[in-house]
Amino acid sequence: MTRTTITEVLRDRAGGVYRHPDPLPPDWPAGPGPRLVRIAGITDREALMRGFAQAFGFPSWFGRNWDALEESLTDLRPGAAGVVLSLSGV
C-alpha cells in the first residue's frame, strides 16, 4: 500500500522510513516535531553519534556506539506521533 500523507502513515501505524518534503507537510500532527540529525559532511561514527545524542538529548553517559544508540532509541517514550527522526543532508 502506498501512503502519501503523514496522516495515512500514523493512521495505519506504519513504522518505517519515509521521505518527506521540507518543511513538514501541513497534516503533521501537533506535538513534538521530528528530531533533526544533520548528516551532511559527517565522516565518522563519533560525529554521527554526537548528532544523535544532541537531537534526542541523550545523557552525558551515552556510550556513543551502535549498541548504545539502539538501546537509547528503544528506550524513548514516544508521543502520539511516535518518534520521528529527520536526517538532513542525505
PDB file of N, CA and C in Angstrom:
ATOM      1  N   MET A   1       0.836  -1.169   0.000  1.00  0.00           N
ATOM      2  CA  MET A   1       0.000   0.000   0.000  1.00  0.00           C
ATOM      3  C   MET A   1       0.888   1.242   0.000  1.00  0.00           C
ATOM      4  N   THR A   2       0.617   2.187  -0.869  1.00  0.00           N
ATOM      5  CA  THR A   2       1.366   3.430  -0.923  1.00  0.00           C
ATOM      6  C   THR A   2       0.698   4.452  -0.027  1.00  0.00           C
ATOM      7  N   ARG A   3       1.466   5.048   0.862  1.00  0.00           N
ATOM      8  CA  ARG A   3       0.951   6.083   1.751  1.00  0.00           C
ATOM      9  C   ARG A   3       1.510   7.417   1.270  1.00  0.00           C
ATOM     10  N   THR A   4       0.659   8.402   1.138  1.00  0.00           N
ATOM     11  CA  THR A   4       1.120   9.673   0.590  1.00  0.00           C
ATOM     12  C   THR A   4       1.135  10.802   1.606  1.00  0.00           C
ATOM     13  N   THR A   5       0.488  10.635   2.751  1.00  0.00           N
ATOM     14  CA  THR A   5       0.476  11.697   3.753  1.00  0.00           C
ATOM     15  C   THR A   5       0.868  11.126   5.104  1.00  0.00           C
ATOM     16  N   ILE A   6       1.341  12.010   5.981  1.00  0.00           N
ATOM     17  CA  ILE A   6       1.693  11.570   7.324  1.00  0.00           C
ATOM     18  C   ILE A   6       0.468  11.060   8.068  1.00  0.00           C
ATOM     19  N   THR A   7      -0.707  11.623   7.759  1.00  0.00           N
ATOM     20  CA  THR A   7      -1.943  11.153   8.386  1.00  0.00           C
ATOM     21  C   THR A   7      -2.165   9.672   8.090  1.00  0.00           C
ATOM     22  N   GLU A   8      -1.920   9.265   6.856  1.00  0.00           N
ATOM     23  CA  GLU A   8      -2.088   7.845   6.491  1.00  0.00           C
ATOM     24  C   GLU A   8      -1.064   6.973   7.207  1.00  0.00           C
ATOM     25  N   VAL A   9       0.154   7.454   7.302  1.00  0.00           N
ATOM     26  CA  VAL A   9       1.191   6.682   7.993  1.00  0.00           C
ATOM     27  C   VAL A   9       0.809   6.492   9.453  1.00  0.00           C
ATOM     28  N   LEU A  10       0.393   7.582  10.109  1.00  0.00           N
ATOM     29  CA  LEU A  10       0.035   7.498  11.521  1.00  0.00           C
ATOM     30  C   LEU A  10      -1.227   6.666  11.738  1.00  0.00           C
ATOM     31  N   ARG A  11      -2.213   6.824  10.866  1.00  0.00           N
ATOM     32  CA  ARG A  11      -3.459   6.062  10.995  1.00  0.00           C
ATOM     33  C   ARG A  11      -3.180   4.565  10.940  1.00  0.00           C
ATOM     34  N   ASP A  12      -2.312   4.181  10.022  1.00  0.00           N
ATOM     35  CA  ASP A  12      -2.007   2.764   9.837  1.00  0.00           C
ATOM     36  C   ASP A  12      -0.891   2.283  10.761  1.00  0.00           C
ATOM     37  N   ARG A  13      -0.338   3.205  11.567  1.00  0.00           N
ATOM     38  CA  ARG A  13       0.780   2.883  12.463  1.00  0.00           C
ATOM     39  C   ARG A  13       1.873   2.166  11.690  1.00  0.00           C
ATOM     40  N   ALA A  14       2.196   2.718  10.540  1.00  0.00           N
ATOM     41  CA  ALA A  14       3.154   2.099   9.626  1.00  0.00           C
ATOM     42  C   ALA A  14       4.548   2.660   9.872  1.00  0.00           C
ATOM     43  N   GLY A  15       5.245   2.048  10.803  1.00  0.00           N
ATOM     44  CA  GLY A  15       6.619   2.470  11.046  1.00  0.00           C
ATOM     45  C   GLY A  15       7.458   2.206   9.815  1.00  0.00           C
ATOM     46  N   GLY A  16       8.548   2.893   9.720  1.00  0.00           N
ATOM     47  CA  GLY A  16       9.425   2.678   8.585  1.00  0.00           C
ATOM     48  C   GLY A  16      10.176   3.943   8.222  1.00  0.00           C
ATOM     49  N   VAL A  17      10.727   3.946   7.054  1.00  0.00           N
ATOM     50  CA  VAL A  17      11.499   5.084   6.562  1.00  0.00           C
ATOM     51  C   VAL A  17      10.720   5.731   5.432  1.00  0.00           C
ATOM     52  N   TYR A  18      10.506   7.028   5.549  1.00  0.00           N
ATOM     53  CA  TYR A  18       9.740   7.764   4.553  1.00  0.00           C
ATOM     54  C   TYR A  18      10.474   9.043   4.204  1.00  0.00           C
ATOM     55  N   ARG A  19      10.425   9.421   2.955  1.00  0.00           N
ATOM     56  CA  ARG A  19      10.956  10.728   2.548  1.00  0.00           C
ATOM     57  C   ARG A  19       9.842  11.747   2.720  1.00  0.00           C
ATOM     58  N   HIS A  20      10.218  12.931   3.165  1.00  0.00           N
ATOM     59  CA  HIS A  20       9.214  13.974   3.290  1.00  0.00           C
ATOM     60  C   HIS A  20       9.793  15.280   2.763  1.00  0.00           C
ATOM     61  N   PRO A  21       8.915  16.150   2.304  1.00  0.00           N
ATOM     62  CA  PRO A  21       9.389  17.452   1.829  1.00  0.00           C
ATOM     63  C   PRO A  21       9.776  18.321   3.016  1.00  0.00           C
ATOM     64  N   ASP A  22      10.562  19.319   2.753  1.00  0.00           N
ATOM     65  CA  ASP A  22      10.912  20.275   3.786  1.00  0.00           C
ATOM     66  C   ASP A  22      10.284  21.587   3.395  1.00  0.00           C
ATOM     67  N   PRO A  23       9.467  22.234   4.168  1.00  0.00           N
ATOM     68  CA  PRO A  23       9.141  21.925   5.553  1.00  0.00           C
ATOM     69  C   PRO A  23       8.173  20.757   5.675  1.00  0.00           C
ATOM     70  N   LEU A  24       7.831  20.433   6.917  1.00  0.00           N
ATOM     71  CA  LEU A  24       6.930  19.309   7.164  1.00  0.00           C
ATOM     72  C   LEU A  24       5.588  19.545   6.482  1.00  0.00           C
ATOM     73  N   PRO A  25       4.937  18.447   6.078  1.00  0.00           N
ATOM     74  CA  PRO A  25       3.640  18.571   5.409  1.00  0.00           C
ATOM     75  C   PRO A  25       2.594  19.206   6.326  1.00  0.00           C
ATOM     76  N   PRO A  26       1.580  19.842   5.752  1.00  0.00           N
ATOM     77  CA  PRO A  26       0.576  20.541   6.560  1.00  0.00           C
ATOM     78  C   PRO A  26      -0.242  19.616   7.456  1.00  0.00           C
ATOM     79  N   ASP A  27      -0.284  18.327   7.161  1.00  0.00           N
ATOM     80  CA  ASP A  27      -1.077  17.430   8.014  1.00  0.00           C
ATOM     81  C   ASP A  27      -0.247  16.824   9.146  1.00  0.00           C
ATOM     82  N   TRP A  28       0.939  17.393   9.411  1.00  0.00           N
ATOM     83  CA  TRP A  28       1.776  16.886  10.505  1.00  0.00           C
ATOM     84  C   TRP A  28       1.043  17.101  11.827  1.00  0.00           C
ATOM     85  N   PRO A  29       0.989  16.098  12.695  1.00  0.00           N
ATOM     86  CA  PRO A  29       0.223  16.233  13.934  1.00  0.00           C
ATOM     87  C   PRO A  29       0.864  17.238  14.892  1.00  0.00           C
ATOM     88  N   ALA A  30       0.018  17.819  15.746  1.00  0.00           N
ATOM     89  CA  ALA A  30       0.519  18.731  16.770  1.00  0.00           C
ATOM     90  C   ALA A  30       1.365  17.953  17.764  1.00  0.00           C
ATOM     91  N   GLY A  31       2.242  18.625  18.417  1.00  0.00           N
ATOM     92  CA  GLY A  31       3.092  17.988  19.407  1.00  0.00           C
ATOM     93  C   GLY A  31       4.535  18.072  18.981  1.00  0.00           C
ATOM     94  N   PRO A  32       5.380  17.259  19.584  1.00  0.00           N
ATOM     95  CA  PRO A  32       6.808  17.342  19.284  1.00  0.00           C
ATOM     96  C   PRO A  32       7.081  17.079  17.806  1.00  0.00           C
ATOM     97  N   GLY A  33       7.913  17.881  17.232  1.00  0.00           N
ATOM     98  CA  GLY A  33       8.299  17.682  15.841  1.00  0.00           C
ATOM     99  C   GLY A  33       9.383  16.624  15.739  1.00  0.00           C
ATOM    100  N   PRO A  34       9.862  16.410  14.551  1.00  0.00           N
ATOM    101  CA  PRO A  34      10.905  15.405  14.373  1.00  0.00           C
ATOM    102  C   PRO A  34      12.221  15.863  14.977  1.00  0.00           C
ATOM    103  N   ARG A  35      13.034  14.914  15.347  1.00  0.00           N
ATOM    104  CA  ARG A  35      14.382  15.198  15.833  1.00  0.00           C
ATOM    105  C   ARG A  35      15.260  15.252  14.598  1.00  0.00           C
ATOM    106  N   LEU A  36      16.021  16.306  14.450  1.00  0.00           N
ATOM    107  CA  LEU A  36      16.822  16.511  13.252  1.00  0.00           C
ATOM    108  C   LEU A  36      18.286  16.177  13.507  1.00  0.00           C
ATOM    109  N   VAL A  37      18.829  15.279  12.695  1.00  0.00           N
ATOM    110  CA  VAL A  37      20.256  14.973  12.712  1.00  0.00           C
ATOM    111  C   VAL A  37      20.803  15.363  11.353  1.00  0.00           C
ATOM    112  N   ARG A  38      21.688  16.323  11.323  1.00  0.00           N
ATOM    113  CA  ARG A  38      22.302  16.761  10.068  1.00  0.00           C
ATOM    114  C   ARG A  38      23.495  15.858   9.782  1.00  0.00           C
ATOM    115  N   ILE A  39      23.389  15.092   8.688  1.00  0.00           N
ATOM    116  CA  ILE A  39      24.465  14.144   8.388  1.00  0.00           C
ATOM    117  C   ILE A  39      25.353  14.590   7.235  1.00  0.00           C
ATOM    118  N   ALA A  40      25.006  15.721   6.611  1.00  0.00           N
ATOM    119  CA  ALA A  40      25.854  16.226   5.537  1.00  0.00           C
ATOM    120  C   ALA A  40      27.228  16.544   6.116  1.00  0.00           C
ATOM    121  N   GLY A  41      28.255  16.006   5.521  1.00  0.00           N
ATOM    122  CA  GLY A  41      29.619  16.282   5.955  1.00  0.00           C
ATOM    123  C   GLY A  41      30.129  15.403   7.083  1.00  0.00           C
ATOM    124  N   ILE A  42      29.266  14.581   7.673  1.00  0.00           N
ATOM    125  CA  ILE A  42      29.736  13.687   8.734  1.00  0.00           C
ATOM    126  C   ILE A  42      30.570  12.586   8.096  1.00  0.00           C
ATOM    127  N   THR A  43      31.748  12.399   8.622  1.00  0.00           N
ATOM    128  CA  THR A  43      32.661  11.413   8.030  1.00  0.00           C
ATOM    129  C   THR A  43      33.061  10.305   8.988  1.00  0.00           C
ATOM    130  N   ASP A  44      32.599  10.375  10.237  1.00  0.00           N
ATOM    131  CA  ASP A  44      32.977   9.302  11.163  1.00  0.00           C
ATOM    132  C   ASP A  44      31.839   9.000  12.142  1.00  0.00           C
ATOM    133  N   ARG A  45      31.946   7.863  12.777  1.00  0.00           N
ATOM    134  CA  ARG A  45      30.915   7.391  13.702  1.00  0.00           C
ATOM    135  C   ARG A  45      30.763   8.332  14.885  1.00  0.00           C
ATOM    136  N   GLU A  46      31.852   8.838  15.423  1.00  0.00           N
ATOM    137  CA  GLU A  46      31.779   9.713  16.596  1.00  0.00           C
ATOM    138  C   GLU A  46      30.925  10.950  16.312  1.00  0.00           C
ATOM    139  N   ALA A  47      31.114  11.553  15.162  1.00  0.00           N
ATOM    140  CA  ALA A  47      30.328  12.738  14.807  1.00  0.00           C
ATOM    141  C   ALA A  47      28.846  12.371  14.636  1.00  0.00           C
ATOM    142  N   LEU A  48      28.565  11.222  14.054  1.00  0.00           N
ATOM    143  CA  LEU A  48      27.182  10.775  13.894  1.00  0.00           C
ATOM    144  C   LEU A  48      26.537  10.538  15.255  1.00  0.00           C
ATOM    145  N   MET A  49      27.254   9.891  16.159  1.00  0.00           N
ATOM    146  CA  MET A  49      26.731   9.635  17.499  1.00  0.00           C
ATOM    147  C   MET A  49      26.486  10.943  18.248  1.00  0.00           C
ATOM    148  N   ARG A  50      27.374  11.926  18.084  1.00  0.00           N
ATOM    149  CA  ARG A  50      27.159  13.242  18.698  1.00  0.00           C
ATOM    150  C   ARG A  50      25.872  13.869  18.173  1.00  0.00           C
ATOM    151  N   GLY A  51      25.620  13.720  16.863  1.00  0.00           N
ATOM    152  CA  GLY A  51      24.396  14.256  16.276  1.00  0.00           C
ATOM    153  C   GLY A  51      23.152  13.623  16.868  1.00  0.00           C
ATOM    154  N   PHE A  52      23.158  12.296  17.017  1.00  0.00           N
ATOM    155  CA  PHE A  52      22.019  11.608  17.625  1.00  0.00           C
ATOM    156  C   PHE A  52      21.854  12.032  19.081  1.00  0.00           C
ATOM    157  N   ALA A  53      22.957  12.094  19.820  1.00  0.00           N
ATOM    158  CA  ALA A  53      22.900  12.471  21.238  1.00  0.00           C
ATOM    159  C   ALA A  53      22.320  13.868  21.406  1.00  0.00           C
ATOM    160  N   GLN A  54      22.726  14.780  20.533  1.00  0.00           N
ATOM    161  CA  GLN A  54      22.236  16.144  20.609  1.00  0.00           C
ATOM    162  C   GLN A  54      20.748  16.218  20.231  1.00  0.00           C
ATOM    163  N   ALA A  55      20.360  15.544  19.161  1.00  0.00           N
ATOM    164  CA  ALA A  55      18.974  15.598  18.691  1.00  0.00           C
ATOM    165  C   ALA A  55      17.994  15.024  19.705  1.00  0.00           C
ATOM    166  N   PHE A  56      18.391  13.965  20.399  1.00  0.00           N
ATOM    167  CA  PHE A  56      17.478  13.298  21.326  1.00  0.00           C
ATOM    168  C   PHE A  56      17.740  13.642  22.788  1.00  0.00           C
ATOM    169  N   GLY A  57      18.745  14.479  23.043  1.00  0.00           N
ATOM    170  CA  GLY A  57      19.031  14.860  24.425  1.00  0.00           C
ATOM    171  C   GLY A  57      19.497  13.695  25.274  1.00  0.00           C
ATOM    172  N   PHE A  58      20.283  12.799  24.681  1.00  0.00           N
ATOM    173  CA  PHE A  58      20.795  11.668  25.451  1.00  0.00           C
ATOM    174  C   PHE A  58      21.697  12.178  26.571  1.00  0.00           C
ATOM    175  N   PRO A  59      21.775  11.451  27.690  1.00  0.00           N
ATOM    176  CA  PRO A  59      22.599  11.901  28.819  1.00  0.00           C
ATOM    177  C   PRO A  59      24.096  11.851  28.485  1.00  0.00           C
ATOM    178  N   SER A  60      24.880  12.522  29.300  1.00  0.00           N
ATOM    179  CA  SER A  60      26.330  12.592  29.062  1.00  0.00           C
ATOM    180  C   SER A  60      26.981  11.213  29.079  1.00  0.00           C
ATOM    181  N   TRP A  61      26.362  10.264  29.749  1.00  0.00           N
ATOM    182  CA  TRP A  61      26.953   8.932  29.827  1.00  0.00           C
ATOM    183  C   TRP A  61      26.578   8.036  28.633  1.00  0.00           C
ATOM    184  N   PHE A  62      25.849   8.606  27.646  1.00  0.00           N
ATOM    185  CA  PHE A  62      25.529   7.863  26.417  1.00  0.00           C
ATOM    186  C   PHE A  62      26.830   7.313  25.824  1.00  0.00           C
ATOM    187  N   GLY A  63      26.871   6.017  25.513  1.00  0.00           N
ATOM    188  CA  GLY A  63      28.091   5.324  25.109  1.00  0.00           C
ATOM    189  C   GLY A  63      28.659   5.668  23.740  1.00  0.00           C
ATOM    190  N   ARG A  64      27.908   6.340  22.896  1.00  0.00           N
ATOM    191  CA  ARG A  64      28.362   6.736  21.552  1.00  0.00           C
ATOM    192  C   ARG A  64      28.900   5.557  20.738  1.00  0.00           C
ATOM    193  N   ASN A  65      28.157   4.452  20.790  1.00  0.00           N
ATOM    194  CA  ASN A  65      28.452   3.298  19.933  1.00  0.00           C
ATOM    195  C   ASN A  65      27.115   2.752  19.438  1.00  0.00           C
ATOM    196  N   TRP A  66      27.162   1.818  18.502  1.00  0.00           N
ATOM    197  CA  TRP A  66      25.921   1.333  17.871  1.00  0.00           C
ATOM    198  C   TRP A  66      24.980   0.674  18.870  1.00  0.00           C
ATOM    199  N   ASP A  67      25.528  -0.108  19.816  1.00  0.00           N
ATOM    200  CA  ASP A  67      24.671  -0.759  20.812  1.00  0.00           C
ATOM    201  C   ASP A  67      23.988   0.276  21.701  1.00  0.00           C
ATOM    202  N   ALA A  68      24.748   1.285  22.129  1.00  0.00           N
ATOM    203  CA  ALA A  68      24.169   2.334  22.977  1.00  0.00           C
ATOM    204  C   ALA A  68      23.097   3.113  22.227  1.00  0.00           C
ATOM    205  N   LEU A  69      23.318   3.365  20.938  1.00  0.00           N
ATOM    206  CA  LEU A  69      22.327   4.077  20.135  1.00  0.00           C
ATOM    207  C   LEU A  69      21.038   3.271  20.047  1.00  0.00           C
ATOM    208  N   GLU A  70      21.155   1.994  19.754  1.00  0.00           N
ATOM    209  CA  GLU A  70      19.968   1.130  19.652  1.00  0.00           C
ATOM    210  C   GLU A  70      19.208   1.105  20.975  1.00  0.00           C
ATOM    211  N   GLU A  71      19.916   0.961  22.082  1.00  0.00           N
ATOM    212  CA  GLU A  71      19.258   0.917  23.390  1.00  0.00           C
ATOM    213  C   GLU A  71      18.592   2.254  23.718  1.00  0.00           C
ATOM    214  N   SER A  72      19.278   3.338  23.411  1.00  0.00           N
ATOM    215  CA  SER A  72      18.738   4.661  23.724  1.00  0.00           C
ATOM    216  C   SER A  72      17.499   4.967  22.891  1.00  0.00           C
ATOM    217  N   LEU A  73      17.519   4.613  21.612  1.00  0.00           N
ATOM    218  CA  LEU A  73      16.346   4.838  20.764  1.00  0.00           C
ATOM    219  C   LEU A  73      15.182   3.954  21.202  1.00  0.00           C
ATOM    220  N   THR A  74      15.478   2.722  21.600  1.00  0.00           N
ATOM    221  CA  THR A  74      14.438   1.796  22.055  1.00  0.00           C
ATOM    222  C   THR A  74      13.803   2.276  23.355  1.00  0.00           C
ATOM    223  N   ASP A  75      14.578   2.953  24.202  1.00  0.00           N
ATOM    224  CA  ASP A  75      14.076   3.420  25.497  1.00  0.00           C
ATOM    225  C   ASP A  75      13.260   4.706  25.415  1.00  0.00           C
ATOM    226  N   LEU A  76      13.223   5.350  24.248  1.00  0.00           N
ATOM    227  CA  LEU A  76      12.468   6.597  24.130  1.00  0.00           C
ATOM    228  C   LEU A  76      10.988   6.361  24.391  1.00  0.00           C
ATOM    229  N   ARG A  77      10.356   7.323  25.000  1.00  0.00           N
ATOM    230  CA  ARG A  77       8.914   7.268  25.221  1.00  0.00           C
ATOM    231  C   ARG A  77       8.258   8.105  24.124  1.00  0.00           C
ATOM    232  N   PRO A  78       7.689   7.428  23.133  1.00  0.00           N
ATOM    233  CA  PRO A  78       7.117   8.186  22.006  1.00  0.00           C
ATOM    234  C   PRO A  78       5.860   8.939  22.403  1.00  0.00           C
ATOM    235  N   GLY A  79       5.642  10.065  21.746  1.00  0.00           N
ATOM    236  CA  GLY A  79       4.401  10.812  21.910  1.00  0.00           C
ATOM    237  C   GLY A  79       3.336  10.206  21.009  1.00  0.00           C
ATOM    238  N   ALA A  80       2.265  10.926  20.817  1.00  0.00           N
ATOM    239  CA  ALA A  80       1.155  10.440  19.992  1.00  0.00           C
ATOM    240  C   ALA A  80       1.585  10.151  18.565  1.00  0.00           C
ATOM    241  N   ALA A  81       2.556  10.908  18.070  1.00  0.00           N
ATOM    242  CA  ALA A  81       3.021  10.718  16.697  1.00  0.00           C
ATOM    243  C   ALA A  81       4.171   9.719  16.619  1.00  0.00           C
ATOM    244  N   GLY A  82       4.521   9.110  17.730  1.00  0.00           N
ATOM    245  CA  GLY A  82       5.658   8.201  17.730  1.00  0.00           C
ATOM    246  C   GLY A  82       6.955   8.991  17.816  1.00  0.00           C
ATOM    247  N   VAL A  83       8.024   8.374  17.400  1.00  0.00           N
ATOM    248  CA  VAL A  83       9.327   9.029  17.381  1.00  0.00           C
ATOM    249  C   VAL A  83       9.702   9.232  15.925  1.00  0.00           C
ATOM    250  N   VAL A  84       9.984  10.472  15.573  1.00  0.00           N
ATOM    251  CA  VAL A  84      10.319  10.783  14.196  1.00  0.00           C
ATOM    252  C   VAL A  84      11.741  11.337  14.148  1.00  0.00           C
ATOM    253  N   LEU A  85      12.532  10.755  13.304  1.00  0.00           N
ATOM    254  CA  LEU A  85      13.911  11.198  13.112  1.00  0.00           C
ATOM    255  C   LEU A  85      14.038  11.725  11.697  1.00  0.00           C
ATOM    256  N   SER A  86      14.511  12.929  11.547  1.00  0.00           N
ATOM    257  CA  SER A  86      14.712  13.514  10.226  1.00  0.00           C
ATOM    258  C   SER A  86      16.204  13.643   9.985  1.00  0.00           C
ATOM    259  N   LEU A  87      16.683  12.999   8.934  1.00  0.00           N
ATOM    260  CA  LEU A  87      18.084  13.094   8.567  1.00  0.00           C
ATOM    261  C   LEU A  87      18.211  14.141   7.479  1.00  0.00           C
ATOM    262  N   SER A  88      19.003  15.155   7.733  1.00  0.00           N
ATOM    263  CA  SER A  88      19.178  16.244   6.791  1.00  0.00           C
ATOM    264  C   SER A  88      20.518  16.108   6.092  1.00  0.00           C
ATOM    265  N   GLY A  89      20.520  16.317   4.789  1.00  0.00           N
ATOM    266  CA  GLY A  89      21.763  16.245   4.040  1.00  0.00           C
ATOM    267  C   GLY A  89      22.001  14.896   3.406  1.00  0.00           C
ATOM    268  N   VAL A  90      20.951  14.086   3.342  1.00  0.00           N
ATOM    269  CA  VAL A  90      21.068  12.737   2.773  1.00  0.00           C
ATOM    270  C   VAL A  90      21.242  12.836   1.278  1.00  0.00           C
TER     271      VAL A  90
END
